[in-house]
C-alpha cells in the first residue's frame, strides 16, 4: 500500500479559495457544504508572530478514528493509496465518524450518507492531480506518495520546516504545511 498525502506551502497560499470552488465543482458538493476550506491562523508568540493561511480538508489519517469507529465498514482505508474513503452504500448516517474526527472534516450529505474529501481518487486513478491541487494559481499544493523518497512531497518534507494539524490527537495526519 502506498501512503499518499499532501504538502501545502503556506508561504505561497494567498487564500483565494480557488481550491474550494474547484472541489465543489469537481465533486458536486451540495450547496451549504464543503470538502475543503480556508483557515487564517496566527502562529507563534509576540514578537515572533506569523499569519498562516491554510487550505484544509480531511487529513487521510494513518491511524483514523473514523475508520475504527464505523460500525458498518463504510469508512475504510483504500488498499492501493492509503486514502480514507466512505462507501456511501454502506453508510447509515449514524455520525459516529463525525464525532470521532478531530478535524471536523466530514458532513452528512443531504442524501443521508457521510461525505468528505476523497483526495479526488477518481482523478488520481487516471493519473491526474486532485482538482484543488490542479487549479491552485500559486501552485502551493503538492500531492504524492509519502513512502517514495523521490516524490516531491517527500523531498519538500525533508527540506522545509513543516507541521501537521493537531498531532497530539494521535491520528497521524497525512497533510503537511510548510512554514
Ligand atoms: Fe478521518 Fe477526520 Fe482523519 Fe479524515 S481527518 S481520516 S475524517 S479522522
Ligand atoms: Fe460509518 Fe456512515 Fe456511521 Fe460514519 S455515518 S460511522 S461512515 S456508518
Ligand atoms: Fe476536494 Fe479533491 Fe481537493 Fe479533496 S482532494 S479537497 S475532494 S478537490
PDB file of C-alpha atoms and ligand atoms in Angstrom:
ATOM      1  CA  UNK A   1       0.000   0.000   0.000  1.00  0.00           C
ATOM      2  CA  UNK A   2       1.300   3.442  -0.922  1.00  0.00           C
ATOM      3  CA  UNK A   3       0.878   6.307   1.514  1.00  0.00           C
ATOM      4  CA  UNK A   4      -0.493   9.258  -0.425  1.00  0.00           C
ATOM      5  CA  UNK A   5      -0.536  12.643   1.208  1.00  0.00           C
ATOM      6  CA  UNK A   6      -0.395  16.340   0.577  1.00  0.00           C
ATOM      7  CA  UNK A   7       2.102  19.105   1.222  1.00  0.00           C
ATOM      8  CA  UNK A   8       0.871  22.700   1.221  1.00  0.00           C
ATOM      9  CA  UNK A   9       3.226  25.678   1.148  1.00  0.00           C
ATOM     10  CA  UNK A  10       1.729  28.298   3.450  1.00  0.00           C
ATOM     11  CA  UNK A  11       4.216  30.857   2.144  1.00  0.00           C
ATOM     12  CA  UNK A  12       2.634  30.632  -1.314  1.00  0.00           C
ATOM     13  CA  UNK A  13      -1.065  30.312  -0.378  1.00  0.00           C
ATOM     14  CA  UNK A  14      -2.915  33.608  -0.855  1.00  0.00           C
ATOM     15  CA  UNK A  15      -6.298  32.396   0.438  1.00  0.00           C
ATOM     16  CA  UNK A  16      -8.067  32.877  -2.909  1.00  0.00           C
ATOM     17  CA  UNK A  17     -10.311  29.825  -2.282  1.00  0.00           C
ATOM     18  CA  UNK A  18      -9.947  28.564  -5.858  1.00  0.00           C
ATOM     19  CA  UNK A  19      -9.329  25.137  -4.265  1.00  0.00           C
ATOM     20  CA  UNK A  20     -12.700  25.317  -2.527  1.00  0.00           C
ATOM     21  CA  UNK A  21     -14.532  26.285  -5.718  1.00  0.00           C
ATOM     22  CA  UNK A  22     -12.711  23.598  -7.736  1.00  0.00           C
ATOM     23  CA  UNK A  23     -13.621  20.929  -5.214  1.00  0.00           C
ATOM     24  CA  UNK A  24     -17.295  21.900  -5.132  1.00  0.00           C
ATOM     25  CA  UNK A  25     -17.422  21.812  -8.922  1.00  0.00           C
ATOM     26  CA  UNK A  26     -15.415  18.633  -9.422  1.00  0.00           C
ATOM     27  CA  UNK A  27     -17.218  16.676  -6.726  1.00  0.00           C
ATOM     28  CA  UNK A  28     -20.746  18.125  -6.923  1.00  0.00           C
ATOM     29  CA  UNK A  29     -20.565  19.185  -3.289  1.00  0.00           C
ATOM     30  CA  UNK A  30     -24.079  20.385  -2.370  1.00  0.00           C
ATOM     31  CA  UNK A  31     -24.857  23.997  -1.516  1.00  0.00           C
ATOM     32  CA  UNK A  32     -24.034  24.865   2.068  1.00  0.00           C
ATOM     33  CA  UNK A  33     -21.329  22.183   2.445  1.00  0.00           C
ATOM     34  CA  UNK A  34     -17.677  21.849   1.523  1.00  0.00           C
ATOM     35  CA  UNK A  35     -14.933  19.224   1.478  1.00  0.00           C
ATOM     36  CA  UNK A  36     -12.169  21.821   1.862  1.00  0.00           C
ATOM     37  CA  UNK A  37     -11.998  25.254   3.412  1.00  0.00           C
ATOM     38  CA  UNK A  38      -9.600  28.137   4.161  1.00  0.00           C
ATOM     39  CA  UNK A  39      -8.365  28.959   7.662  1.00  0.00           C
ATOM     40  CA  UNK A  40      -6.437  32.072   8.681  1.00  0.00           C
ATOM     41  CA  UNK A  41      -4.334  31.378  11.735  1.00  0.00           C
ATOM     42  CA  UNK A  42      -1.795  33.422  13.672  1.00  0.00           C
ATOM     43  CA  UNK A  43       1.037  31.230  14.886  1.00  0.00           C
ATOM     44  CA  UNK A  44       3.917  31.847  17.297  1.00  0.00           C
ATOM     45  CA  UNK A  45       4.213  34.289  20.194  1.00  0.00           C
ATOM     46  CA  UNK A  46       4.921  38.015  20.207  1.00  0.00           C
ATOM     47  CA  UNK A  47       7.228  39.341  18.774  1.00  0.00           C
ATOM     48  CA  UNK A  48       7.737  36.281  16.548  1.00  0.00           C
ATOM     49  CA  UNK A  49       4.253  36.021  15.038  1.00  0.00           C
ATOM     50  CA  UNK A  50       3.248  34.961  11.590  1.00  0.00           C
ATOM     51  CA  UNK A  51      -0.059  34.722   9.774  1.00  0.00           C
ATOM     52  CA  UNK A  52      -0.686  31.372   8.160  1.00  0.00           C
ATOM     53  CA  UNK A  53      -3.367  30.865   5.514  1.00  0.00           C
ATOM     54  CA  UNK A  54      -4.256  27.206   5.170  1.00  0.00           C
ATOM     55  CA  UNK A  55      -6.336  25.179   2.751  1.00  0.00           C
ATOM     56  CA  UNK A  56      -7.731  22.416   4.988  1.00  0.00           C
ATOM     57  CA  UNK A  57      -9.546  19.123   4.301  1.00  0.00           C
ATOM     58  CA  UNK A  58      -9.636  15.552   5.612  1.00  0.00           C
ATOM     59  CA  UNK A  59      -6.086  14.604   6.631  1.00  0.00           C
ATOM     60  CA  UNK A  60      -6.464  10.989   5.454  1.00  0.00           C
ATOM     61  CA  UNK A  61      -5.074   9.918   8.806  1.00  0.00           C
ATOM     62  CA  UNK A  62      -2.983   6.761   9.043  1.00  0.00           C
ATOM     63  CA  UNK A  63      -4.485   5.995  12.442  1.00  0.00           C
ATOM     64  CA  UNK A  64      -8.004   7.094  11.527  1.00  0.00           C
ATOM     65  CA  UNK A  65     -10.571   7.032  14.351  1.00  0.00           C
ATOM     66  CA  UNK A  66     -13.344   7.479  11.776  1.00  0.00           C
ATOM     67  CA  UNK A  67     -12.412   4.120  10.238  1.00  0.00           C
ATOM     68  CA  UNK A  68     -12.078   2.364  13.589  1.00  0.00           C
ATOM     69  CA  UNK A  69     -15.407   3.560  14.935  1.00  0.00           C
ATOM     70  CA  UNK A  70     -17.550   2.984  11.833  1.00  0.00           C
ATOM     71  CA  UNK A  71     -19.963   0.160  12.722  1.00  0.00           C
ATOM     72  CA  UNK A  72     -20.717  -0.862   9.141  1.00  0.00           C
ATOM     73  CA  UNK A  73     -17.312  -0.751   7.447  1.00  0.00           C
ATOM     74  CA  UNK A  74     -18.450   2.169   5.281  1.00  0.00           C
ATOM     75  CA  UNK A  75     -15.398   4.197   6.312  1.00  0.00           C
ATOM     76  CA  UNK A  76     -12.252   2.420   5.197  1.00  0.00           C
ATOM     77  CA  UNK A  77      -8.652   2.969   4.144  1.00  0.00           C
ATOM     78  CA  UNK A  78      -8.087   2.328   0.451  1.00  0.00           C
ATOM     79  CA  UNK A  79      -5.558  -0.502  -0.034  1.00  0.00           C
ATOM     80  CA  UNK A  80      -3.752   0.988  -3.039  1.00  0.00           C
ATOM     81  CA  UNK A  81      -3.187   4.593  -1.987  1.00  0.00           C
ATOM     82  CA  UNK A  82      -3.755   4.612   1.786  1.00  0.00           C
ATOM     83  CA  UNK A  83      -6.555   7.141   1.356  1.00  0.00           C
ATOM     84  CA  UNK A  84      -9.542   7.232   3.747  1.00  0.00           C
ATOM     85  CA  UNK A  85     -12.831   6.844   1.882  1.00  0.00           C
ATOM     86  CA  UNK A  86     -16.542   6.310   2.580  1.00  0.00           C
ATOM     87  CA  UNK A  87     -18.659   3.705   0.786  1.00  0.00           C
ATOM     88  CA  UNK A  88     -21.936   5.602   0.624  1.00  0.00           C
ATOM     89  CA  UNK A  89     -23.911   2.403   0.029  1.00  0.00           C
ATOM     90  CA  UNK A  90     -22.750   1.012   3.387  1.00  0.00           C
ATOM     91  CA  UNK A  91     -23.121   4.275   5.328  1.00  0.00           C
ATOM     92  CA  UNK A  92     -26.186   4.504   7.596  1.00  0.00           C
ATOM     93  CA  UNK A  93     -25.581   8.140   8.507  1.00  0.00           C
ATOM     94  CA  UNK A  94     -25.076   7.262  12.193  1.00  0.00           C
ATOM     95  CA  UNK A  95     -22.464  10.081  12.537  1.00  0.00           C
ATOM     96  CA  UNK A  96     -20.078   8.084  14.755  1.00  0.00           C
ATOM     97  CA  UNK A  97     -17.252   9.057  12.380  1.00  0.00           C
ATOM     98  CA  UNK A  98     -18.167  12.741  12.567  1.00  0.00           C
ATOM     99  CA  UNK A  99     -17.972  12.616  16.366  1.00  0.00           C
ATOM    100  CA  UNK A 100     -14.558  10.907  16.218  1.00  0.00           C
ATOM    101  CA  UNK A 101     -12.831  13.248  13.746  1.00  0.00           C
ATOM    102  CA  UNK A 102     -10.689  15.919  15.447  1.00  0.00           C
ATOM    103  CA  UNK A 103     -10.612  17.959  12.214  1.00  0.00           C
ATOM    104  CA  UNK A 104     -14.337  18.358  11.595  1.00  0.00           C
ATOM    105  CA  UNK A 105     -13.669  17.059   8.081  1.00  0.00           C
ATOM    106  CA  UNK A 106     -16.973  15.225   7.454  1.00  0.00           C
ATOM    107  CA  UNK A 107     -20.567  16.250   6.897  1.00  0.00           C
ATOM    108  CA  UNK A 108     -23.856  14.461   6.301  1.00  0.00           C
ATOM    109  CA  UNK A 109     -24.787  14.741   2.640  1.00  0.00           C
ATOM    110  CA  UNK A 110     -28.452  15.706   2.079  1.00  0.00           C
ATOM    111  CA  UNK A 111     -28.904  12.208   0.593  1.00  0.00           C
ATOM    112  CA  UNK A 112     -28.176  10.703   4.026  1.00  0.00           C
ATOM    113  CA  UNK A 113     -24.620   9.398   3.844  1.00  0.00           C
ATOM    114  CA  UNK A 114     -21.444  10.929   5.191  1.00  0.00           C
ATOM    115  CA  UNK A 115     -19.185  12.714   2.723  1.00  0.00           C
ATOM    116  CA  UNK A 116     -15.726  14.276   2.838  1.00  0.00           C
ATOM    117  CA  UNK A 117     -12.552  14.804   0.801  1.00  0.00           C
ATOM    118  CA  UNK A 118     -11.634  11.724  -1.236  1.00  0.00           C
ATOM    119  CA  UNK A 119      -8.263  13.109  -2.385  1.00  0.00           C
ATOM    120  CA  UNK A 120     -10.139  13.054  -5.736  1.00  0.00           C
ATOM    121  CA  UNK A 121      -9.368   9.351  -6.194  1.00  0.00           C
ATOM    122  CA  UNK A 122     -11.404   9.285  -9.410  1.00  0.00           C
ATOM    123  CA  UNK A 123      -8.826  11.702 -10.884  1.00  0.00           C
ATOM    124  CA  UNK A 124      -5.758  10.230  -9.186  1.00  0.00           C
ATOM    125  CA  UNK A 125      -6.524   6.753 -10.561  1.00  0.00           C
ATOM    126  CA  UNK A 126      -6.456   8.361 -14.032  1.00  0.00           C
ATOM    127  CA  UNK A 127      -3.022   9.835 -13.367  1.00  0.00           C
ATOM    128  CA  UNK A 128      -4.318  13.356 -12.621  1.00  0.00           C
ATOM    129  CA  UNK A 129      -3.748  15.529  -9.573  1.00  0.00           C
ATOM    130  CA  UNK A 130      -6.689  16.246  -7.233  1.00  0.00           C
ATOM    131  CA  UNK A 131      -8.814  19.137  -8.532  1.00  0.00           C
ATOM    132  CA  UNK A 132      -7.745  21.526  -5.765  1.00  0.00           C
ATOM    133  CA  UNK A 133      -4.065  20.854  -6.457  1.00  0.00           C
ATOM    134  CA  UNK A 134      -4.538  21.240 -10.217  1.00  0.00           C
ATOM    135  CA  UNK A 135      -6.258  24.651 -10.099  1.00  0.00           C
ATOM    136  CA  UNK A 136      -4.193  26.413  -7.451  1.00  0.00           C
ATOM    137  CA  UNK A 137      -2.937  29.605  -9.157  1.00  0.00           C
ATOM    138  CA  UNK A 138       0.143  29.837  -6.925  1.00  0.00           C
ATOM    139  CA  UNK A 139       0.916  26.077  -7.191  1.00  0.00           C
ATOM    140  CA  UNK A 140       1.161  25.857  -3.428  1.00  0.00           C
ATOM    141  CA  UNK A 141      -0.206  22.304  -3.141  1.00  0.00           C
ATOM    142  CA  UNK A 142       1.656  19.058  -3.849  1.00  0.00           C
ATOM    143  CA  UNK A 143       0.244  15.531  -3.872  1.00  0.00           C
ATOM    144  CA  UNK A 144       2.116  12.231  -3.904  1.00  0.00           C
ATOM    145  CA  UNK A 145       3.382   9.121  -2.160  1.00  0.00           C
ATOM    146  CA  UNK A 146       4.983   9.879   1.199  1.00  0.00           C
ATOM    147  CA  UNK A 147       6.647   6.436   1.101  1.00  0.00           C
ATOM    148  CA  UNK A 148       8.512   7.282  -2.123  1.00  0.00           C
ATOM    149  CA  UNK A 149      11.706   9.039  -1.059  1.00  0.00           C
ATOM    150  CA  UNK A 150      11.968  10.655  -4.514  1.00  0.00           C
ATOM    151  CA  UNK A 151       8.436  12.095  -4.642  1.00  0.00           C
ATOM    152  CA  UNK A 152       8.124  15.866  -4.480  1.00  0.00           C
ATOM    153  CA  UNK A 153       6.094  15.640  -1.259  1.00  0.00           C
ATOM    154  CA  UNK A 154       8.842  13.593   0.445  1.00  0.00           C
ATOM    155  CA  UNK A 155      11.560  15.961  -0.733  1.00  0.00           C
ATOM    156  CA  UNK A 156       9.654  19.023   0.488  1.00  0.00           C
ATOM    157  CA  UNK A 157       9.008  17.488   3.915  1.00  0.00           C
ATOM    158  CA  UNK A 158      12.723  16.696   4.247  1.00  0.00           C
ATOM    159  CA  UNK A 159      13.923  20.095   3.069  1.00  0.00           C
ATOM    160  CA  UNK A 160      11.494  22.581   4.690  1.00  0.00           C
ATOM    161  CA  UNK A 161      10.203  23.060   8.238  1.00  0.00           C
ATOM    162  CA  UNK A 162       6.593  21.902   8.387  1.00  0.00           C
ATOM    163  CA  UNK A 163       3.791  20.942  10.708  1.00  0.00           C
ATOM    164  CA  UNK A 164       0.668  18.816  10.644  1.00  0.00           C
ATOM    165  CA  UNK A 165      -2.573  19.770  12.382  1.00  0.00           C
ATOM    166  CA  UNK A 166      -3.446  18.593  15.929  1.00  0.00           C
ATOM    167  CA  UNK A 167      -0.704  15.919  16.039  1.00  0.00           C
ATOM    168  CA  UNK A 168      -1.494  15.419  19.724  1.00  0.00           C
ATOM    169  CA  UNK A 169      -4.747  13.701  18.723  1.00  0.00           C
ATOM    170  CA  UNK A 170      -2.590  10.772  17.581  1.00  0.00           C
ATOM    171  CA  UNK A 171      -4.373  10.222  14.275  1.00  0.00           C
ATOM    172  CA  UNK A 172      -1.164  10.549  12.188  1.00  0.00           C
ATOM    173  CA  UNK A 173      -2.483  13.084   9.667  1.00  0.00           C
ATOM    174  CA  UNK A 174      -1.025  12.997   6.124  1.00  0.00           C
ATOM    175  CA  UNK A 175      -1.267  16.678   5.206  1.00  0.00           C
ATOM    176  CA  UNK A 176       1.818  18.742   5.978  1.00  0.00           C
ATOM    177  CA  UNK A 177       2.003  22.548   5.958  1.00  0.00           C
ATOM    178  CA  UNK A 178       5.338  24.091   5.005  1.00  0.00           C
ATOM    179  CA  UNK A 179       6.271  27.036   7.207  1.00  0.00           C
TER     180      UNK A 179
HETATM  181 FE1  LIG B   1     -10.964  10.547   9.483  1.00  0.00          FE
HETATM  182 FE2  LIG B   1     -11.046  13.085  10.194  1.00  0.00          FE
HETATM  183 FE3  LIG B   1      -8.668  11.866   9.872  1.00  0.00          FE
HETATM  184 FE4  LIG B   1     -10.211  12.441   7.757  1.00  0.00          FE
HETATM  185  S1  LIG B   1      -9.255  13.916   9.156  1.00  0.00           S
HETATM  186  S2  LIG B   1      -9.153  10.464   8.172  1.00  0.00           S
HETATM  187  S3  LIG B   1     -12.277  12.152   8.574  1.00  0.00           S
HETATM  188  S4  LIG B   1     -10.212  11.381  11.432  1.00  0.00           S
HETATM  189 FE1  LIG B   2     -19.782   4.711   9.207  1.00  0.00          FE
HETATM  190 FE2  LIG B   2     -21.607   6.211   7.925  1.00  0.00          FE
HETATM  191 FE3  LIG B   2     -21.802   5.829  10.580  1.00  0.00          FE
HETATM  192 FE4  LIG B   2     -19.857   7.355   9.528  1.00  0.00          FE
HETATM  193  S1  LIG B   2     -22.047   7.772   9.482  1.00  0.00           S
HETATM  194  S2  LIG B   2     -19.629   5.818  11.167  1.00  0.00           S
HETATM  195  S3  LIG B   2     -19.372   6.270   7.638  1.00  0.00           S
HETATM  196  S4  LIG B   2     -21.978   4.269   9.008  1.00  0.00           S
HETATM  197 FE1  LIG B   3     -11.791  18.318  -2.809  1.00  0.00          FE
HETATM  198 FE2  LIG B   3     -10.410  16.567  -4.211  1.00  0.00          FE
HETATM  199 FE3  LIG B   3      -9.156  18.586  -3.046  1.00  0.00          FE
HETATM  200 FE4  LIG B   3     -10.205  16.629  -1.524  1.00  0.00          FE
HETATM  201  S1  LIG B   3      -8.508  16.426  -2.985  1.00  0.00           S
HETATM  202  S2  LIG B   3     -10.368  18.847  -1.149  1.00  0.00           S
HETATM  203  S3  LIG B   3     -12.013  16.065  -2.729  1.00  0.00           S
HETATM  204  S4  LIG B   3     -10.659  18.739  -4.706  1.00  0.00           S
END
